[in-house]
Amino acid sequence: MKETQSGPYVLETQHITKEFSGVRVLDDITVGIRSGEIMGLIGENGAGKSTLIKIICGIYQPTSGSVSLEGTPVEINDYIKAKRLGIALVPQEFNLINTLTVWENMFLGNEIITATRLLNKKQMRSRAGKQLEELGMPLDVNLKISDLSVAEKQQVEISKALLLNAGILIMDEPTTTLTGHEIRTLFTLMRRLKAQGVTIIFVSHKLGEIKTICDRVTVLRDGKLISIDEIADINEHDIARKMIGRDFTQVFPKKKVRTGDDIILSAEHLVSGRVLKDVSFDLRRGEILGFAGLVGSGRTETAETIMGLRPLSAGRVTVNGKSVHIQNARDAVDLGIGYLSEDRQGKGIVQDFDIPQNITMISLKRYLKNFLIDKGTELEKSSEYVRKFNIVAASMKMGLRFFSGGNQQKVYLARWVDTNPSILILDEPTRGIDVNAKKEIYDFIHSLAEQGISCIVISSEMEEVMGLCSRIYVMKEGRVTGCLEGDRITEEEIMFHATGIQGEVFDER
Amino acid sequence: AEAGDAPIKIGVSIPSADHGWTGGIVWWANKAVDDIKAEQPGVFEFRVVTADSPSSQVRNVEDMEVWGMEYLVILPHESAPLTPIVKQVQSSGVRVFVIDRGLTDTSFGYVNIAGDNTALGTNSGKWLREQMAAQGLTNYVAMGGLPVTIDTERMDAFFTEMNKDSSLINLLGGNNYEFADWSTQKGLSLMETFLQKYRKIDAVFCQDDDVLLGVLQAIKESGRTDVKIALGGAGSKVVYKMIMDGDPLVKATATYHPSMILDGIHYATEVATGERSDDFHDASSPVTVTIPSVLVDASNVADFYEPESIY
Amino acid sequence: MNDNTITHDNRSLWSLIVRAVKGFRFSEHSTGMAFIILFLLAIIVGWPNFLRIRNLVNILRQISYTGIIGLGMTMVIISGGIDLSVGSMTAFVGGITIFFLNLFPGDSHMAVLAAGLFAVLFGAFSGLFNGLLVTKGRIAPFIATLGTMSIFRSLIQYFSGAGNILSENTFYPEVGAGSVLGLPVPVWMFFIIAAILHIVLNNTRFGRYICAVGANEQVARYSAVQVLKIRLIPYIITGATVGVTALLWSSRLNSINSSDCIYYELDAIAAVVIGGTAMTGGKGTVIGTVLGAIMLGMINNMLVLGGVSSYLQQAAKGLVIIAAVLLQYNKKN
Amino acid sequence: MNDNTITHDNRSLWSLIVRAVKGFRFSEHSTGMAFIILFLLAIIVGWPNFLRIRNLVNILRQISYTGIIGLGMTMVIISGGIDLSVGSMTAFVGGITIFFLNLFPGDSHMAVLAAGLFAVLFGAFSGLFNGLLVTKGRIAPFIATLGTMSIFRSLIQYFSGAGNILSENTFYPEVGAGSVLGLPVPVWMFFIIAAILHIVLNNTRFGRYICAVGANEQVARYSAVQVLKIRLIPYIITGATVGVTALLWSSRLNSINSSDCIYYELDAIAAVVIGGTAMTGGKGTVIGTVLGAIMLGMINNMLVLGGVSSYLQQAAKGLVIIAAVLLQYNKKN
Ligand SMILES: Nc1ncnc2c1ncn2[C@@H]1O[C@H](COP(=O)(O)OP(=O)(O)OP(=O)(O)O)[C@@H](O)[C@H]1O
Ligand SMILES: Nc1ncnc2c1ncn2[C@@H]1O[C@H](COP(=O)(O)OP(=O)(O)OP(=O)(O)O)[C@@H](O)[C@H]1O
Ligand SMILES: [Mg+2]
Ligand SMILES: [Mg+2]
């Protein structure tokens, strides 16, 4: 894993600079990628990682500088060209067509055709199925994308890129929604590809992953290249320091020892759709409650059912001791419940809205003055959040479309915080958020709990639920299989309840 | 009134060509203008403006008033919506010639060169009734144009005439008839359906020669021989030709000819050059010149057929 | 307008102007640019009549009927829908309003007032019908309103026996044919409704939500927006604007014909789209629609004033519309 | 059809039927359901004439003209566009085709063949014009084709002097008025083109790409799809189908009138939407459009056969369209 390769770089960016309407987001980036290595790319939210990748893939054109392959400069005008040059991309945001099926999406732009120039559906179906299986995700390839959970979409997105058999594979935060199990499978696969000579660029905010899988790591900060290091020469701590430019230590705040005894929300035997079979749990005042489980175990469904976003076919929800009938999200909000969806793109932000418009979307009522929106207050309050969450934005008036993934996530979080909820359900709250910001968000969740607000954290990062929560429910196949507390919160216990198999513990480090 | 140097401004406002007959109107209007320009170069300035709806016709009249027209020749889409604006331009001194459809207000002075919808219906009905009686035919079907005022006038007159002979049975019962939208295609598909619905049809009245073409096509394609008479209306060139050539089904048509717009424009230029008096303008009611609807059959068709006409 | 414009201490007029010019984003004001170019063109083509006050007022009155409906249509289109039935609906509401007016014996201003209220309410009610088909019935707006387009037209033809419906109230024309301070009543209504809907769109919760729903229904639903309600109301608003136009048009003529107001939907939609509102929903402006409607009126006007061949008038109109939209080229991405 | 249907060993007819019924997803075949219900209704209302072979053939021929265009329109709508110009374009292409035909002296089958080719190519070329406005000109399809709708109509009126254009070739009607094996030529063309486009949509890359582009242009671009090209071609296809219809219609009567084929766009679009294709693009079927077109034809036919008041026929038609779409309720989510 450590041996250094010589010879020309298989891919090199030379003095790449990128400006968006005068704002410089990449500044003179020169990075060489060696053939057959896994290069980690890391940096805070908005550091410019995705922008750099998009330039390599021809989606953006650099303001100045060039990209060369095997030592020769190439002009990559669009993704079509990049693909032809053997570059495949797993984008940060999903690029799947909701109305098409899994296999149709996987082969989109890359169809297998018969001698008569017709689609060879049979072959595509079976190859798609095989590819997914290799990723440890035996998904029905005939399902429509719109019926998939976020994690499943992520798998499809990865498989789609893998099917291209490209020489250079670029993955922009492929692991954000995957649980440990799937991540491990993905890593196995990446190692195998590497053995076959595939060059991989890997973006992640999880330092552990970088350390585990990469050969070298490139750190970006504020659009500038900070360092390129052999992974052996650097530890997680150093990476973090280079990323944020100062020392960085403790991630999780100290757990709250005891919460109030009164149960603020309880669910009894919830059943919904085909997925949710039997879910019961209690949430106490000021508690940070965790939900763990494998992909597709029904955690998101549970949250959406409580929010009235999915029909409740049986069971009962009680808020503050009163049985409630939540028909839609409005009812839930009126009861003081908030829900940050895991699907930021499809269910979270409005791409064309600017920061204030996105943040005040739910709490807009409070900004009314004589029935009209008081835009001054709206802007003021939003600026407060921008400061509080450290949102990197060129302008408050810019559509969220142009924001980096992590910053979009922060805006989305701010929207829910602004509703002053008494119960906040956070589904993958730190999805795509850098370590530093993660810490801020953890601290923030804590301060919410301190104020007596109850939080439910659904996360695929076991570390996150374990570090944050005082109690954890584990789900499996639409049922709650266990409730862990205190000393029982260990990875072994969680995995046991999530899979039903004893001892399957994931630790890549 | 002889104008000095500046040309006399004449505005012509007509419906746009949305079926054959209105197409004829556009053609005859342009022909009149071209003829006059050729005969008397530089004397007149024309605006021929088409409108696809009553409201856009109101606009057009307003716009031409601003342009400074002194004479207005108008074939209203519908009478009621155009009446106020026409009355207004008249009161500001513009000489007005209303073609075909009269206005709903008849308390001011203008020339109404009227086509006679009622007569078209009456002539058609009378001819058809007599023909059917003579041949011992009893069954007929009828088609209207569109549900608009002039159509109602025609059909009412037609049925009044037909109902004078109680031996005739309108298969669709009373005044309930279908609309063919003055379109060949609609006439075709409607006739196809009629031919399915009724085992025996002796005669067809479809009120319009464009529709008639579709009706004939449907009869031809069906291979049915029971239909003995097909009567359209308005007098298109194609139908005149059929009458002349002795078509077995098409033996007559009642005129309602788009060349009436030409008469109107000529009337206006004649008033403008002083050949005709403009007394009508100050009268308290319109001067009506009715262009009679003539029944054209083999006996007189030669007088009406004009090969270079578009309609 | 632009947040990160550097604030100068020097607040001289000159610096203000410089700042305004620099801050002016051409891509965002492309409708305005198209408007100015078209206006200049109209001055040339329609010289010297175009610039007469009388002509300009005429244009405004001419476009106000479909313009008012276009304002409501803007809301519908931003919310992700469309309403093809507005033309027939205008004739229908106008006709029923006259029936209603004729219920009152004798001439009375009260009756006219009642009829005015009735028209708006009945229009809103008809719009509600469209809206329910689209929201509760879950029928694609295009097809639902294509259906109601036939239905409204058919009903008014039936009620009127395919002819005219005449009002018996001699005060009625005061509404539609009247003027206030030199501007015709329809023009006033157009501007007033535009101002109201501009505020509704930009400064109310409802306005914010229709943009959200039009941009991404799913996101809106997850953000506690009552999507069905938000999609429904624009149809009611459009119905109300149809009611206003029906009132203005029928009272101007003191009658309505069953074939009136044909093609209104095309003019209204064209105004909205020329005004820069995206057919796909999610964003748009009321001011754009006002400009779009006026541009359409100017095109028509200059074709007549300029004396374009009657055969080619339609073609010229089509070309100018396309050109006007082409001028807004930059707008798209 | 369904890959994960369990395979039985028992291949008896009965088990096949059981499997077919079980495998039949009602929600996916709702257009078919609507069709069947409407068909039964038509039998009752139009008894006994509706079921006559001759009547059924008539219906098929009547709908084939707009139906053929609807097939091309299906592609355009799936790709996220719309083409309002098809009606005018049909008259335009038909007229120019007759001009072309009349260039050949004397009657000759060769001339008819050449005219046939010409019609399709010239139609495709006109469609290309629309497509370029939408793709290169980046004009919203609704407004671009609204513009060309006026332009095509205007041009043909200009060329024909707003009247008829008559063919001088007596063989020409053999194309449009002829029959093969008891079915009229237009019906054959309708089915053949439907079959071709069905395969294109479901079994070719291009078909897949228009779905992708219609559903999400951005995503398609990131999947290395040449978006502009994919959005352009459906307009060319539609132009070609317009060419076929222009050929069939003009040859049937051996002439064309400049005001012919008005409202074809509405019928074509209605067929597409009733057939279950989403106006928002991204998904749809050719078979649905075929059924949709036939349903429209049946509605017309049964209204006349059933003797519905002619004033209310439009309303009835609107209602039945809405009902037909309502029957497909489940389809939407
Ligand atoms: N199209 C655009 N227009 C304007 N600004 C943009 C655009 N795309 C990106 N930016 C800006 O460039 C900066 C870098 O964004 P980028 O998406 O590359 O960040 P990132 O490192 O991938 O962050 P994250 O970890 O949050 O995904 C951000 O500040 C973003 O707002
Ligand atoms: N709209 C839908 N229609 C059908 N099935 C769905 C739909 N949404 C989700 N599912 C299925 O429900 C299962 C549970 O999904 P859910 O998102 O609740 O899981 P989760 O535990 O939150 O996992 P994840 O970590 O992927 O978010 C998944 O297998 C998914 O395929
Ligand atoms: Mg990124
Ligand atoms: Mg989840």
CSV table of N, CA and C and ligand atoms in Angstrom, one decimal, chain A residues 50 92 172-173, ligand 3:
chain,number,residue,atom,x,y,z
A,50,SER,N,-15.4,19.5,-4.5
A,50,SER,CA,-16.3,19.2,-5.6
A,50,SER,C,-16.1,20.0,-6.9
A,92,GLN,N,-21.4,14.0,-5.8
A,92,GLN,CA,-21.8,14.2,-4.4
A,92,GLN,C,-23.3,14.2,-4.3
A,172,ASP,N,-17.1,11.4,-5.1
A,172,ASP,CA,-17.3,12.6,-4.2
A,172,ASP,C,-18.2,12.2,-3.1
A,173,GLU,N,-17.6,12.0,-1.9
A,173,GLU,CA,-18.4,11.6,-0.7
A,173,GLU,C,-19.3,10.4,-0.9
E,3,MG,MG,-18.6,18.9,-2.3
